[in-house]
Amino acid sequence: KQDRMAKAYNLCKMIKKFQMVSAGEIPVDDKDHYSNKRLKMSGDLLTDLFRVNFNMLIKDMLYNFQRIVKRGKFPSLRVVIRDKLLTQRIYSSMATGSWVGGRKGISQRIQRLNFLETMSHLQRVVSPLSATQENFAARELHPTHLGRLCPIETPEGTNIGLKKNLSLMASVSQSVPDQDIIKVVRSMGLKEAK
């Protein structure tokens, strides 16, 4: 019930913001502003891959169990659980770069010709936009990229501006506990929605 209330609250917030933008009270959000973007790190991508394949393993186990029990047999766990299914699917995704959701090129061979090229490869940020789309605003530098993304390093050709790199000293932190963030936000005067 609480989850539905949170969804309803967010929906009301979106409707209110839409009405305010329509009335001209506030400007339209800049979709290229970096505060309106989210970086999906390797851990997030591996979590997605594991979740989908683990659910597939569970469905396969249920199917095998029901099929064998209908025959009047009581199977051992080795017959029901095909453990290689999960491992093979994760290996396949890592080897081919084809990820869940139809995304391609997620995992790649790392280039280790020199240290700088290795660091550049590890800090690559790839936009989900297609290289055939003529979205010039997404390809250009935005002032909020300063200090976050390298303004120089991008490939030439159709992928220009779509493949970017984190700045040399930039890092993405995910280790801040939620309670610390909540304390800071509350100290700034934010009140809870009820």
Short mmCIF file of C-alpha atoms in Angstrom, two decimals:
data_model
loop_
_atom_site.label_atom_id
_atom_site.label_comp_id
_atom_site.label_asym_id
_atom_site.label_seq_id
_atom_site.Cartn_x
_atom_site.Cartn_y
_atom_site.Cartn_z
CA LYS A 1 0.00 0.00 0.00
CA GLN A 2 2.83 2.40 0.84
CA ASP A 3 4.45 1.71 -2.54
CA ARG A 4 1.23 2.69 -4.31
CA MET A 5 1.06 5.91 -2.28
CA ALA A 6 4.62 6.79 -3.31
CA LYS A 7 3.74 6.13 -6.97
CA ALA A 8 0.60 8.26 -6.66
CA TYR A 9 2.60 11.07 -5.06
CA ASN A 10 5.20 10.99 -7.86
CA LEU A 11 2.46 10.94 -10.50
CA CYS A 12 0.82 14.00 -8.89
CA LYS A 13 4.20 15.78 -8.83
CA MET A 14 4.66 15.09 -12.56
CA ILE A 15 1.15 16.32 -13.38
CA LYS A 16 1.70 19.50 -11.35
CA LYS A 17 5.02 20.16 -13.09
CA PHE A 18 3.42 19.52 -16.50
CA GLN A 19 0.67 22.03 -15.72
CA MET A 20 3.20 24.63 -14.54
CA VAL A 21 5.27 24.21 -17.72
CA SER A 22 2.12 24.41 -19.86
CA ALA A 23 1.07 27.62 -18.09
CA GLY A 24 4.54 29.11 -18.61
CA GLU A 25 5.23 29.43 -14.87
CA ILE A 26 8.46 27.42 -15.07
CA PRO A 27 10.77 26.66 -18.02
CA VAL A 28 11.03 23.25 -19.66
CA ASP A 29 13.77 21.05 -18.15
CA ASP A 30 17.00 20.85 -20.13
CA LYS A 31 17.24 17.18 -21.08
CA ASP A 32 20.97 17.51 -21.76
CA HIS A 33 21.71 18.85 -18.24
CA TYR A 34 23.81 16.25 -16.43
CA SER A 35 21.61 16.33 -13.32
CA ASN A 36 18.84 14.88 -15.52
CA LYS A 37 20.99 11.93 -16.58
CA ARG A 38 21.93 8.66 -14.94
CA LEU A 39 25.07 6.64 -15.56
CA LYS A 40 24.59 2.88 -15.55
CA MET A 41 27.74 1.41 -14.11
CA SER A 42 29.06 -2.09 -14.74
CA GLY A 43 27.60 -3.36 -11.46
CA ASP A 44 24.12 -2.16 -12.45
CA LEU A 45 24.42 -3.84 -15.84
CA LEU A 46 25.62 -7.11 -14.28
CA THR A 47 22.74 -6.95 -11.79
CA ASP A 48 20.25 -6.64 -14.66
CA LEU A 49 21.88 -9.57 -16.46
CA PHE A 50 21.90 -11.77 -13.35
CA ARG A 51 18.30 -10.91 -12.41
CA VAL A 52 16.92 -11.82 -15.84
CA ASN A 53 18.91 -15.06 -16.08
CA PHE A 54 18.15 -16.08 -12.49
CA ASN A 55 14.41 -15.63 -13.12
CA MET A 56 14.81 -17.73 -16.26
CA LEU A 57 16.55 -20.44 -14.21
CA ILE A 58 13.67 -20.46 -11.69
CA LYS A 59 11.09 -20.78 -14.49
CA ASP A 60 13.11 -23.62 -16.00
CA MET A 61 13.27 -25.38 -12.61
CA LEU A 62 9.50 -25.08 -12.14
CA TYR A 63 8.86 -26.37 -15.66
CA ASN A 64 11.19 -29.37 -15.16
CA PHE A 65 9.72 -30.18 -11.76
CA GLN A 66 6.11 -30.04 -12.99
CA ARG A 67 6.92 -32.09 -16.08
CA ILE A 68 8.63 -34.86 -14.09
CA VAL A 69 6.02 -34.93 -11.30
CA LYS A 70 3.21 -35.30 -13.87
CA ARG A 71 4.87 -38.55 -14.95
CA GLY A 72 4.62 -39.80 -11.38
CA LYS A 73 8.31 -39.59 -10.64
CA PHE A 74 9.98 -37.80 -7.78
CA PRO A 75 13.11 -36.24 -9.19
CA SER A 76 16.39 -35.48 -7.53
CA LEU A 77 17.56 -31.88 -7.44
CA ARG A 78 20.17 -32.56 -10.13
CA VAL A 79 17.45 -33.40 -12.62
CA VAL A 80 15.34 -30.34 -11.77
CA ILE A 81 18.10 -27.73 -11.57
CA ARG A 82 20.14 -27.22 -14.71
CA ASP A 83 22.89 -25.18 -13.08
CA LYS A 84 24.83 -24.74 -16.31
CA LEU A 85 21.93 -22.72 -17.78
CA LEU A 86 22.67 -19.65 -15.64
CA THR A 87 26.44 -19.90 -16.09
CA GLN A 88 26.29 -20.40 -19.86
CA ARG A 89 23.92 -17.48 -20.40
CA ILE A 90 26.11 -15.10 -18.38
CA TYR A 91 29.26 -16.36 -20.18
CA SER A 92 27.53 -15.88 -23.52
CA SER A 93 26.52 -12.31 -22.72
CA MET A 94 30.01 -11.46 -21.52
CA ALA A 95 31.62 -13.02 -24.61
CA THR A 96 29.32 -11.51 -27.25
CA GLY A 97 28.47 -8.20 -25.58
CA SER A 98 24.76 -8.80 -26.21
CA TRP A 99 22.90 -7.82 -23.05
CA VAL A 100 19.35 -8.07 -21.78
CA GLY A 101 16.96 -5.60 -23.35
CA GLY A 102 18.55 -5.98 -26.79
CA ARG A 103 21.57 -3.81 -25.98
CA LYS A 104 24.74 -4.65 -27.85
CA GLY A 105 28.41 -3.86 -27.26
CA ILE A 106 28.12 -3.73 -23.47
CA SER A 107 31.16 -5.91 -22.76
CA GLN A 108 34.21 -5.40 -24.93
CA ARG A 109 37.79 -6.55 -25.06
CA ILE A 110 39.92 -4.08 -23.17
CA GLN A 111 42.69 -2.39 -25.10
CA ARG A 112 45.98 -2.58 -23.21
CA LEU A 113 48.40 -0.99 -25.67
CA ASN A 114 49.36 1.60 -23.05
CA PHE A 115 48.14 2.82 -19.67
CA LEU A 116 46.31 5.91 -20.98
CA GLU A 117 44.38 3.91 -23.56
CA THR A 118 43.38 1.40 -20.88
CA MET A 119 42.15 4.20 -18.59
CA SER A 120 40.28 5.79 -21.49
CA HIS A 121 38.58 2.50 -22.30
CA LEU A 122 37.58 1.93 -18.67
CA GLN A 123 36.03 5.41 -18.39
CA ARG A 124 33.96 5.29 -21.55
CA VAL A 125 30.39 6.62 -21.39
CA VAL A 126 28.14 5.47 -24.24
CA SER A 127 24.86 7.20 -25.05
CA PRO A 128 21.85 4.98 -25.80
CA LEU A 129 21.02 7.11 -28.85
CA SER A 130 21.51 5.59 -32.29
CA ALA A 131 24.39 6.85 -34.43
CA THR A 132 21.94 7.42 -37.30
CA GLN A 133 19.86 9.97 -35.35
CA GLU A 134 20.66 13.61 -36.04
CA ASN A 135 20.30 14.79 -32.46
CA PHE A 136 22.85 17.60 -32.45
CA ALA A 137 22.09 18.81 -28.90
CA ALA A 138 22.94 15.38 -27.45
CA ARG A 139 26.25 15.33 -29.33
CA GLU A 140 27.39 18.81 -28.28
CA LEU A 141 29.16 19.73 -25.07
CA HIS A 142 26.89 20.98 -22.31
CA PRO A 143 28.20 23.34 -19.59
CA THR A 144 27.34 20.72 -16.94
CA HIS A 145 29.83 18.30 -18.55
CA LEU A 146 32.70 20.45 -17.25
CA GLY A 147 34.78 18.39 -14.84
CA ARG A 148 32.66 15.31 -15.45
CA LEU A 149 33.26 14.43 -19.11
CA CYS A 150 36.34 14.97 -21.22
CA PRO A 151 35.60 17.76 -23.73
CA ILE A 152 38.17 16.48 -26.24
CA GLU A 153 38.02 12.70 -26.41
CA THR A 154 35.26 11.41 -28.69
CA PRO A 155 35.45 9.30 -31.86
CA GLU A 156 35.14 10.74 -35.33
CA GLY A 157 32.35 9.79 -37.72
CA THR A 158 28.75 8.87 -36.91
CA ASN A 159 29.47 8.24 -33.21
CA ILE A 160 30.89 11.71 -32.57
CA GLY A 161 29.55 13.05 -29.29
CA LEU A 162 27.67 9.84 -28.49
CA LYS A 163 30.69 8.05 -27.05
CA LYS A 164 32.29 10.20 -24.39
CA ASN A 165 34.77 9.59 -21.60
CA LEU A 166 34.74 10.53 -17.94
CA SER A 167 37.28 13.21 -17.10
CA LEU A 168 40.62 11.89 -15.94
CA MET A 169 40.01 12.54 -12.22
CA ALA A 170 36.22 12.01 -12.28
CA SER A 171 34.70 9.13 -10.37
CA VAL A 172 31.19 7.90 -9.73
CA SER A 173 30.50 7.18 -6.07
CA GLN A 174 27.74 4.86 -4.95
CA SER A 175 28.93 4.14 -1.44
CA VAL A 176 27.07 6.90 0.41
CA PRO A 177 24.51 5.39 2.80
CA ASP A 178 20.92 6.49 2.22
CA GLN A 179 20.55 7.62 5.83
CA ASP A 180 23.37 10.16 5.43
CA ILE A 181 21.71 11.65 2.36
CA ILE A 182 18.35 11.79 4.15
CA LYS A 183 19.94 13.64 7.12
CA VAL A 184 21.50 16.25 4.83
CA VAL A 185 18.30 16.77 2.87
CA ARG A 186 16.21 17.10 6.06
CA SER A 187 18.71 19.58 7.51
CA MET A 188 18.10 21.75 4.44
CA GLY A 189 14.42 22.02 5.35
CA LEU A 190 12.82 19.34 3.17
CA LYS A 191 9.63 17.92 4.64
CA GLU A 192 8.33 14.39 4.10
CA ALA A 193 5.31 13.81 1.87
CA LYS A 194 2.37 12.30 3.67
#
